């Protein structure tokens, strides 16, 4: 608001007499990756350094219906995605980002006290969806190699478990679940438990042994829903489009739980145009995956032991030295994402960011070991 010079009114006390649900009060507001200044590299939110694909901005601009509500269920986009998965349009559900989808499934499936199981550390959206929906979050630690411990996750299923989230590749460790491990895991999951396979980074996977949601859907499991997004590889994080593929009846429940009309016409057009630019997408993804492997290799050579990333980021296990490491990166104009006393996630960004990232990481390798 342009209120320069004007005195802002603040007629309230610091503590309004409004009760908030305990689980909401216990949370802090969403922590976004810091915005970078002009001379800094923003490597904190796994965004795409390339921006939208060719033709996408034009397509979004051509959408003239600013004054009309969008098509509620984004039917054209659903049909296009469905075609790719070899399923009918009603087996696809589109929402404003896959974070929205996570919450929709939690709201649709969980009564208070029901359990949502996920690996940890993983995406912050998983404990969040449990808190907001009134479900109980059950976090199963990653194994020593920062991978999902699917045996332990299957062991942790109780009669209250309604949803298990599997994040492959995992955010923030970058490790992916193999198809073999996923199949063995599914065989142990009771048919009434929904498995959400979160594949936000699937496009960056280069290991042919990694689980592929398309294959899982083709095998007809009724209790698996695959989640994907246009935010990462497709470079549309700002337009908010994600989708779910799975049994139409399960998707219908999520749709009912979601806020109607939240996918904009511009978002739908941009996503459609992105799917048209498949060749450019593959080229970009290849550049980022190659850059990732090179960055990981250089970090290893500088003394770090890091997990094998299949995503567009790498994980630096800085442990108790995490806050200091984040500050050192920031001083060098590198905005990275720090996780408590666990480590730092660095997005694979512009080519020019690699040299300073490796330089700071190398200087930290010696220090962090002694912390
Ligand atoms: C980024 C991300 C998402 C989804 O992002 P949206 O922008 O909401 O589509 C989902 N899952 C994981 C693990 C992510 O990292």
CSV table of C-alpha atoms and ligand atoms in Angstrom, one decimal:
chain,number,residue,atom,x,y,z
A,1,UNK,CA,0.0,0.0,0.0
A,2,UNK,CA,1.3,3.4,-0.8
A,3,UNK,CA,1.0,5.1,2.5
A,4,UNK,CA,4.1,7.1,2.6
A,5,UNK,CA,3.8,9.8,5.2
A,6,UNK,CA,0.4,8.6,6.4
A,7,UNK,CA,0.0,7.2,9.9
A,8,UNK,CA,-1.0,3.5,9.8
A,9,UNK,CA,-3.9,2.6,12.0
A,10,UNK,CA,-3.3,-0.3,14.5
A,11,UNK,CA,-6.3,-0.2,16.8
A,12,UNK,CA,-5.7,-3.8,18.1
A,13,UNK,CA,-4.1,-5.4,21.1
A,14,UNK,CA,-1.3,-7.9,20.4
A,15,UNK,CA,-3.4,-10.8,21.6
A,16,UNK,CA,-6.9,-10.9,20.0
A,17,UNK,CA,-9.5,-13.1,22.0
A,18,UNK,CA,-9.8,-15.4,19.0
A,19,UNK,CA,-9.1,-19.1,19.7
A,20,UNK,CA,-7.0,-20.9,17.0
A,21,UNK,CA,-6.8,-24.7,16.7
A,22,UNK,CA,-3.8,-25.9,18.7
A,23,UNK,CA,-2.1,-27.5,15.7
A,24,UNK,CA,-2.4,-24.3,13.7
A,25,UNK,CA,-1.0,-22.2,16.6
A,26,UNK,CA,1.9,-24.6,17.0
A,27,UNK,CA,3.0,-24.0,13.4
A,28,UNK,CA,4.8,-21.1,12.0
A,29,UNK,CA,3.7,-19.6,8.7
A,30,UNK,CA,5.1,-21.2,5.5
A,31,UNK,CA,8.8,-20.6,5.3
A,32,UNK,CA,9.6,-19.6,1.7
A,33,UNK,CA,13.1,-19.9,0.3
A,34,UNK,CA,14.6,-16.4,0.6
A,35,UNK,CA,14.3,-14.1,-2.3
A,36,UNK,CA,17.6,-13.3,-3.9
A,37,UNK,CA,19.0,-9.8,-4.4
A,38,UNK,CA,20.1,-8.8,-7.9
A,39,UNK,CA,23.6,-10.2,-7.6
A,40,UNK,CA,22.7,-13.4,-5.8
A,41,UNK,CA,21.9,-16.8,-7.2
A,42,UNK,CA,18.6,-18.1,-5.8
A,43,UNK,CA,19.3,-21.8,-5.2
A,44,UNK,CA,16.7,-22.3,-2.4
A,45,UNK,CA,13.4,-23.4,-4.0
A,46,UNK,CA,14.3,-25.9,-6.7
A,47,UNK,CA,13.0,-23.6,-9.4
A,48,UNK,CA,14.0,-23.8,-13.0
A,49,UNK,CA,16.7,-21.4,-14.1
A,50,UNK,CA,15.3,-21.5,-17.6
A,51,UNK,CA,11.8,-20.1,-17.1
A,52,UNK,CA,8.9,-21.1,-19.2
A,53,UNK,CA,9.3,-23.2,-22.3
A,54,UNK,CA,9.0,-21.6,-25.8
A,55,UNK,CA,5.4,-20.6,-26.7
A,56,UNK,CA,4.2,-20.8,-23.1
A,57,UNK,CA,4.1,-17.1,-22.3
A,58,UNK,CA,2.2,-16.3,-25.6
A,59,UNK,CA,-0.3,-19.0,-24.9
A,60,UNK,CA,-1.0,-17.7,-21.4
A,61,UNK,CA,-1.4,-14.2,-22.8
A,62,UNK,CA,-3.8,-15.3,-25.5
A,63,UNK,CA,-6.2,-16.3,-22.7
A,64,UNK,CA,-8.6,-13.4,-22.7
A,65,UNK,CA,-11.1,-14.6,-20.1
A,66,UNK,CA,-9.9,-12.5,-17.2
A,67,UNK,CA,-13.5,-11.7,-16.3
A,68,UNK,CA,-14.8,-15.2,-16.6
A,69,UNK,CA,-14.3,-18.1,-14.3
A,70,UNK,CA,-12.1,-20.9,-15.7
A,71,UNK,CA,-13.3,-24.3,-16.7
A,72,UNK,CA,-13.7,-25.9,-13.3
A,73,UNK,CA,-11.8,-29.1,-13.8
A,74,UNK,CA,-9.4,-28.0,-16.6
A,75,UNK,CA,-10.9,-30.7,-18.9
A,76,UNK,CA,-8.5,-30.0,-21.9
A,77,UNK,CA,-5.4,-30.3,-19.8
A,78,UNK,CA,-6.8,-33.4,-18.1
A,79,UNK,CA,-7.4,-35.0,-21.5
A,80,UNK,CA,-3.8,-34.2,-22.6
A,81,UNK,CA,-2.3,-35.6,-19.5
A,82,UNK,CA,-4.5,-38.7,-19.6
A,83,UNK,CA,-3.4,-39.4,-23.1
A,84,UNK,CA,0.2,-39.5,-21.9
A,85,UNK,CA,-0.6,-42.0,-19.2
A,86,UNK,CA,-2.9,-44.1,-21.5
A,87,UNK,CA,-5.9,-43.6,-19.2
A,88,UNK,CA,-9.3,-41.8,-19.6
A,89,UNK,CA,-9.7,-38.1,-18.6
A,90,UNK,CA,-11.5,-38.9,-15.4
A,91,UNK,CA,-8.3,-40.6,-14.1
A,92,UNK,CA,-6.6,-37.2,-14.0
A,93,UNK,CA,-7.3,-34.4,-11.5
A,94,UNK,CA,-5.6,-31.0,-11.8
A,95,UNK,CA,-5.1,-28.5,-9.0
A,96,UNK,CA,-3.2,-25.3,-8.2
A,97,UNK,CA,0.1,-27.1,-7.5
A,98,UNK,CA,0.7,-30.6,-6.1
A,99,UNK,CA,0.9,-29.1,-2.7
A,100,UNK,CA,-2.8,-28.4,-3.0
A,101,UNK,CA,-3.3,-32.0,-4.1
A,102,UNK,CA,-1.6,-33.3,-1.0
A,103,UNK,CA,-4.0,-31.4,1.3
A,104,UNK,CA,-7.0,-32.4,-0.7
A,105,UNK,CA,-6.3,-36.1,-0.3
A,106,UNK,CA,-5.6,-35.6,3.5
A,107,UNK,CA,-8.9,-33.8,3.9
A,108,UNK,CA,-10.8,-36.3,1.8
A,109,UNK,CA,-9.5,-39.4,3.5
A,110,UNK,CA,-8.6,-38.7,7.1
A,111,UNK,CA,-10.8,-38.5,10.1
A,112,UNK,CA,-9.2,-36.9,13.2
A,113,UNK,CA,-6.7,-39.4,14.6
A,114,UNK,CA,-6.1,-41.2,11.3
A,115,UNK,CA,-2.5,-41.4,10.3
A,116,UNK,CA,-0.5,-40.1,7.4
A,117,UNK,CA,2.9,-41.8,7.0
A,118,UNK,CA,5.9,-40.4,5.3
A,119,UNK,CA,9.7,-40.6,5.2
A,120,UNK,CA,11.7,-38.0,7.1
A,121,UNK,CA,13.5,-35.8,6.3
A,122,UNK,CA,11.3,-35.1,3.3
A,123,UNK,CA,9.0,-32.4,1.9
A,124,UNK,CA,7.6,-30.0,4.5
A,125,UNK,CA,4.2,-30.4,2.9
A,126,UNK,CA,3.7,-33.8,4.4
A,127,UNK,CA,3.6,-32.9,8.1
A,128,UNK,CA,1.7,-29.8,7.1
A,129,UNK,CA,-1.1,-31.7,5.3
A,130,UNK,CA,-1.5,-33.9,8.5
A,131,UNK,CA,-1.7,-30.9,10.8
A,132,UNK,CA,-4.2,-29.0,8.7
A,133,UNK,CA,-6.5,-32.0,8.1
A,134,UNK,CA,-6.4,-33.2,11.8
A,135,UNK,CA,-4.5,-36.4,10.9
A,136,UNK,CA,-1.6,-37.7,12.9
A,137,UNK,CA,1.8,-37.3,11.1
A,138,UNK,CA,4.0,-40.4,11.3
A,139,UNK,CA,7.5,-39.8,10.2
A,140,UNK,CA,9.8,-42.7,9.4
A,141,UNK,CA,13.5,-41.9,9.3
A,142,UNK,CA,15.4,-42.2,6.0
A,143,UNK,CA,18.0,-44.9,6.0
A,144,UNK,CA,21.8,-44.2,6.4
A,145,UNK,CA,22.1,-43.4,2.7
A,146,UNK,CA,19.3,-40.8,3.0
A,147,UNK,CA,16.8,-43.1,1.1
A,148,UNK,CA,13.3,-44.0,1.9
A,149,UNK,CA,13.3,-47.0,4.3
A,150,UNK,CA,10.3,-48.7,2.7
A,151,UNK,CA,10.6,-51.8,4.9
A,152,UNK,CA,10.3,-49.6,8.0
A,153,UNK,CA,7.5,-47.6,6.4
A,154,UNK,CA,5.5,-50.8,5.7
A,155,UNK,CA,6.2,-52.0,9.3
A,156,UNK,CA,4.8,-48.6,10.6
A,157,UNK,CA,1.4,-49.1,9.0
A,158,UNK,CA,-1.4,-49.4,11.6
A,159,UNK,CA,-5.2,-49.8,11.3
A,160,UNK,CA,-5.3,-46.0,11.5
A,161,UNK,CA,-3.0,-45.4,8.5
A,162,UNK,CA,-5.0,-43.9,5.6
A,163,UNK,CA,-2.2,-42.4,3.5
A,164,UNK,CA,1.4,-43.1,2.9
A,165,UNK,CA,3.4,-40.6,0.9
A,166,UNK,CA,6.4,-41.8,-1.1
A,167,UNK,CA,8.6,-39.0,-2.5
A,168,UNK,CA,10.8,-40.1,-5.4
A,169,UNK,CA,13.2,-38.4,-5.9
A,170,UNK,CA,13.1,-37.3,-2.3
A,171,UNK,CA,13.1,-33.6,-1.4
A,172,UNK,CA,15.6,-32.7,0.1
A,173,UNK,CA,18.0,-35.7,-0.1
A,174,UNK,CA,17.6,-36.2,-3.9
A,175,UNK,CA,17.6,-40.0,-3.5
A,176,UNK,CA,15.0,-42.0,-5.6
A,177,UNK,CA,13.1,-45.2,-4.9
A,178,UNK,CA,13.8,-48.1,-7.3
A,179,UNK,CA,10.9,-49.7,-9.2
A,180,UNK,CA,11.8,-53.1,-7.5
A,181,UNK,CA,11.7,-51.6,-4.0
A,182,UNK,CA,8.4,-49.8,-4.7
A,183,UNK,CA,6.8,-52.9,-6.1
A,184,UNK,CA,7.9,-54.9,-3.0
A,185,UNK,CA,6.6,-52.2,-0.8
A,186,UNK,CA,3.2,-52.0,-2.5
A,187,UNK,CA,2.8,-55.7,-2.0
A,188,UNK,CA,3.0,-55.2,1.7
A,189,UNK,CA,0.6,-52.2,1.9
A,190,UNK,CA,-3.0,-53.0,2.8
A,191,UNK,CA,-5.3,-52.3,-0.2
A,192,UNK,CA,-7.3,-49.7,1.8
A,193,UNK,CA,-4.3,-47.5,2.4
A,194,UNK,CA,-3.7,-44.8,-0.3
A,195,UNK,CA,-0.1,-44.5,-1.5
A,196,UNK,CA,0.6,-41.1,-2.9
A,197,UNK,CA,3.7,-41.3,-5.1
A,198,UNK,CA,5.0,-37.7,-5.2
A,199,UNK,CA,7.0,-37.4,-8.4
A,200,UNK,CA,7.6,-33.6,-8.4
A,201,UNK,CA,11.1,-34.2,-9.8
A,202,UNK,CA,10.6,-37.3,-12.0
A,203,UNK,CA,11.6,-35.4,-15.2
A,204,UNK,CA,15.2,-35.1,-13.9
A,205,UNK,CA,15.6,-38.9,-13.2
A,206,UNK,CA,18.4,-40.5,-15.3
A,207,UNK,CA,18.6,-43.9,-13.6
A,208,UNK,CA,16.4,-46.4,-15.5
A,209,UNK,CA,15.9,-48.4,-12.4
A,210,UNK,CA,13.9,-45.7,-10.6
A,211,UNK,CA,10.1,-46.1,-10.1
A,212,UNK,CA,8.0,-44.5,-12.8
A,213,UNK,CA,4.4,-43.5,-12.0
A,214,UNK,CA,3.3,-44.1,-15.5
A,215,UNK,CA,4.3,-47.8,-15.1
A,216,UNK,CA,2.7,-48.0,-11.7
A,217,UNK,CA,-0.6,-46.6,-13.1
A,218,UNK,CA,-0.5,-49.0,-16.0
A,219,UNK,CA,-0.3,-51.9,-13.6
A,220,UNK,CA,-3.7,-51.0,-12.2
A,221,UNK,CA,-3.2,-50.6,-8.5
A,222,UNK,CA,-6.4,-49.0,-7.1
A,223,UNK,CA,-4.6,-47.6,-4.0
A,224,UNK,CA,-1.9,-45.6,-5.8
A,225,UNK,CA,-2.2,-42.0,-6.9
A,226,UNK,CA,0.7,-40.4,-8.8
A,227,UNK,CA,1.3,-36.7,-8.1
A,228,UNK,CA,3.2,-34.5,-10.6
A,229,UNK,CA,3.7,-30.8,-11.1
A,230,UNK,CA,4.5,-28.2,-13.7
A,231,UNK,CA,6.5,-26.2,-11.1
A,232,UNK,CA,9.9,-27.7,-11.4
A,233,UNK,CA,11.1,-29.2,-14.7
A,234,UNK,CA,8.4,-27.2,-16.7
A,235,UNK,CA,9.4,-23.9,-15.1
A,236,UNK,CA,5.9,-22.8,-14.2
A,237,UNK,CA,6.2,-22.5,-10.4
A,238,UNK,CA,4.6,-19.1,-10.6
A,239,UNK,CA,1.4,-20.3,-12.4
A,240,UNK,CA,0.5,-23.1,-9.9
A,241,UNK,CA,-0.5,-26.2,-11.8
A,242,UNK,CA,-0.1,-29.8,-10.5
A,243,UNK,CA,-1.9,-33.0,-11.2
A,244,UNK,CA,-2.9,-36.4,-9.9
A,245,UNK,CA,-3.4,-39.6,-11.8
A,246,UNK,CA,-5.2,-42.6,-10.3
A,247,UNK,CA,-8.6,-44.2,-9.7
A,248,UNK,CA,-11.4,-41.8,-10.7
A,249,UNK,CA,-13.3,-42.4,-7.5
A,250,UNK,CA,-10.3,-41.6,-5.3
A,251,UNK,CA,-9.7,-38.4,-7.4
A,252,UNK,CA,-13.3,-37.4,-7.1
A,253,UNK,CA,-13.0,-37.4,-3.3
A,254,UNK,CA,-10.0,-35.1,-3.5
A,255,UNK,CA,-11.7,-32.8,-6.0
A,256,UNK,CA,-14.6,-32.4,-3.6
A,257,UNK,CA,-12.2,-31.5,-0.8
A,258,UNK,CA,-10.4,-28.9,-2.9
A,259,UNK,CA,-11.2,-25.2,-3.4
A,260,UNK,CA,-13.3,-25.0,-6.6
A,261,UNK,CA,-11.9,-23.0,-9.6
A,262,UNK,CA,-8.4,-22.6,-8.3
A,263,UNK,CA,-6.6,-23.5,-11.5
A,264,UNK,CA,-6.7,-20.4,-13.6
A,265,UNK,CA,-7.3,-20.4,-17.4
A,266,UNK,CA,-3.8,-18.9,-17.8
A,267,UNK,CA,-2.3,-21.8,-15.8
A,268,UNK,CA,-4.2,-24.4,-17.9
A,269,UNK,CA,-3.1,-22.8,-21.2
A,270,UNK,CA,0.5,-22.5,-20.1
A,271,UNK,CA,0.5,-26.1,-19.0
A,272,UNK,CA,-1.0,-27.2,-22.3
A,273,UNK,CA,1.6,-25.2,-24.2
A,274,UNK,CA,4.4,-26.7,-22.1
A,275,UNK,CA,3.3,-30.2,-23.0
A,276,UNK,CA,3.5,-29.1,-26.7
A,277,UNK,CA,7.1,-28.1,-26.1
A,278,UNK,CA,8.2,-31.6,-25.2
A,279,UNK,CA,11.4,-31.5,-27.2
A,280,UNK,CA,12.7,-28.3,-25.5
A,281,UNK,CA,11.7,-29.7,-22.2
A,282,UNK,CA,13.8,-32.8,-22.7
A,283,UNK,CA,16.8,-30.7,-23.8
A,284,UNK,CA,16.6,-28.5,-20.7
A,285,UNK,CA,16.2,-31.3,-18.4
A,286,UNK,CA,19.2,-33.0,-19.9
A,287,UNK,CA,21.3,-29.8,-19.3
A,288,UNK,CA,20.2,-29.7,-15.6
A,289,UNK,CA,20.7,-33.4,-15.0
A,290,UNK,CA,24.2,-33.2,-16.5
A,291,UNK,CA,25.0,-30.1,-14.5
A,292,UNK,CA,23.7,-31.8,-11.3
A,293,UNK,CA,26.0,-34.8,-11.8
A,294,UNK,CA,29.0,-32.5,-12.5
A,295,UNK,CA,28.2,-30.5,-9.4
A,296,UNK,CA,27.9,-33.6,-7.3
A,297,UNK,CA,31.1,-34.9,-8.6
A,298,UNK,CA,32.9,-31.6,-7.8
A,299,UNK,CA,31.5,-31.6,-4.3
A,300,UNK,CA,32.7,-35.1,-3.7
A,301,UNK,CA,36.1,-34.2,-4.9
A,302,UNK,CA,36.2,-31.3,-2.5
A,303,UNK,CA,35.7,-33.7,0.4
A,304,UNK,CA,32.0,-34.1,0.8
A,305,UNK,CA,30.1,-37.4,1.0
A,306,UNK,CA,26.7,-36.7,-0.5
A,307,UNK,CA,23.8,-38.9,-1.5
A,308,UNK,CA,23.2,-39.7,-5.2
A,309,UNK,CA,20.7,-37.1,-6.4
A,310,UNK,CA,18.2,-37.8,-9.2
A,311,UNK,CA,16.5,-34.4,-8.8
A,312,UNK,CA,17.5,-30.8,-9.6
A,313,UNK,CA,19.2,-30.2,-6.3
A,314,UNK,CA,22.0,-31.7,-4.2
A,315,UNK,CA,22.1,-32.3,-0.4
A,316,UNK,CA,25.1,-31.2,1.7
A,317,UNK,CA,25.0,-32.9,5.1
A,318,UNK,CA,26.4,-29.9,7.1
A,319,UNK,CA,25.0,-31.3,10.4
A,320,UNK,CA,25.5,-28.9,13.4
A,321,UNK,CA,27.4,-26.6,11.1
A,322,UNK,CA,24.3,-25.9,9.0
A,323,UNK,CA,23.6,-22.3,10.2
A,324,UNK,CA,27.2,-21.3,9.7
A,325,UNK,CA,27.3,-23.0,6.3
A,326,UNK,CA,24.2,-21.1,5.2
A,327,UNK,CA,25.7,-17.8,6.2
A,328,UNK,CA,28.9,-18.6,4.3
A,329,UNK,CA,26.9,-19.4,1.2
A,330,UNK,CA,24.9,-16.2,1.6
A,331,UNK,CA,28.1,-14.1,2.0
A,332,UNK,CA,29.1,-15.5,-1.4
A,333,UNK,CA,25.8,-14.4,-2.9
A,334,UNK,CA,24.3,-18.0,-2.9
A,335,UNK,CA,20.8,-18.3,-1.4
A,336,UNK,CA,20.5,-22.0,-0.3
A,337,UNK,CA,17.9,-23.8,1.9
A,338,UNK,CA,19.1,-24.8,5.4
A,339,UNK,CA,17.3,-27.6,7.4
A,340,UNK,CA,17.8,-27.3,11.1
A,341,UNK,CA,21.0,-29.1,12.1
A,342,UNK,CA,20.7,-31.6,9.2
A,343,UNK,CA,22.1,-30.0,6.1
A,344,UNK,CA,21.7,-27.7,3.2
A,345,UNK,CA,19.8,-28.2,-0.1
A,346,UNK,CA,21.3,-26.5,-3.1
A,347,UNK,CA,19.3,-26.2,-6.3
A,348,UNK,CA,21.1,-26.8,-9.6
A,349,UNK,CA,20.7,-23.4,-11.0
A,350,UNK,CA,22.6,-21.2,-13.5
A,351,UNK,CA,25.9,-22.6,-14.9
A,352,UNK,CA,27.7,-19.6,-13.4
A,353,UNK,CA,26.6,-20.6,-9.9
A,354,UNK,CA,28.5,-23.8,-9.9
A,355,UNK,CA,32.0,-22.4,-9.4
A,356,UNK,CA,31.1,-20.3,-6.2
A,357,UNK,CA,29.0,-23.2,-4.8
A,358,UNK,CA,31.9,-25.5,-5.1
A,359,UNK,CA,34.3,-22.9,-3.7
A,360,UNK,CA,32.2,-22.3,-0.6
A,361,UNK,CA,31.5,-26.0,-0.1
A,362,UNK,CA,35.2,-26.9,-0.3
A,363,UNK,CA,36.0,-24.2,2.3
A,364,UNK,CA,33.3,-25.6,4.5
A,365,UNK,CA,34.3,-29.3,4.1
A,366,UNK,CA,37.2,-28.8,6.5
A,367,UNK,CA,35.3,-26.7,9.1
A,368,UNK,CA,32.1,-28.7,9.2
A,369,UNK,CA,33.9,-31.9,10.0
A,370,UNK,CA,35.2,-30.4,13.2
A,371,UNK,CA,31.9,-28.8,14.4
B,1,LIG,C1,8.0,-28.6,-5.2
B,1,LIG,C2,7.3,-29.9,-4.7
B,1,LIG,C3,6.0,-30.1,-4.8
B,1,LIG,C4,5.0,-29.3,-5.5
B,1,LIG,O1,5.0,-28.1,-5.8
B,1,LIG,P1,3.8,-27.3,-6.4
B,1,LIG,O2,4.4,-26.1,-6.8
B,1,LIG,O3,2.8,-27.1,-5.3
B,1,LIG,O4,3.2,-28.1,-7.5
B,1,LIG,C5,5.4,-31.3,-4.4
B,1,LIG,N1,6.2,-32.2,-3.8
B,1,LIG,C6,7.5,-32.0,-3.6
B,1,LIG,C7,8.3,-33.0,-2.9
B,1,LIG,C8,8.1,-30.8,-4.0
B,1,LIG,O5,9.4,-30.6,-3.8
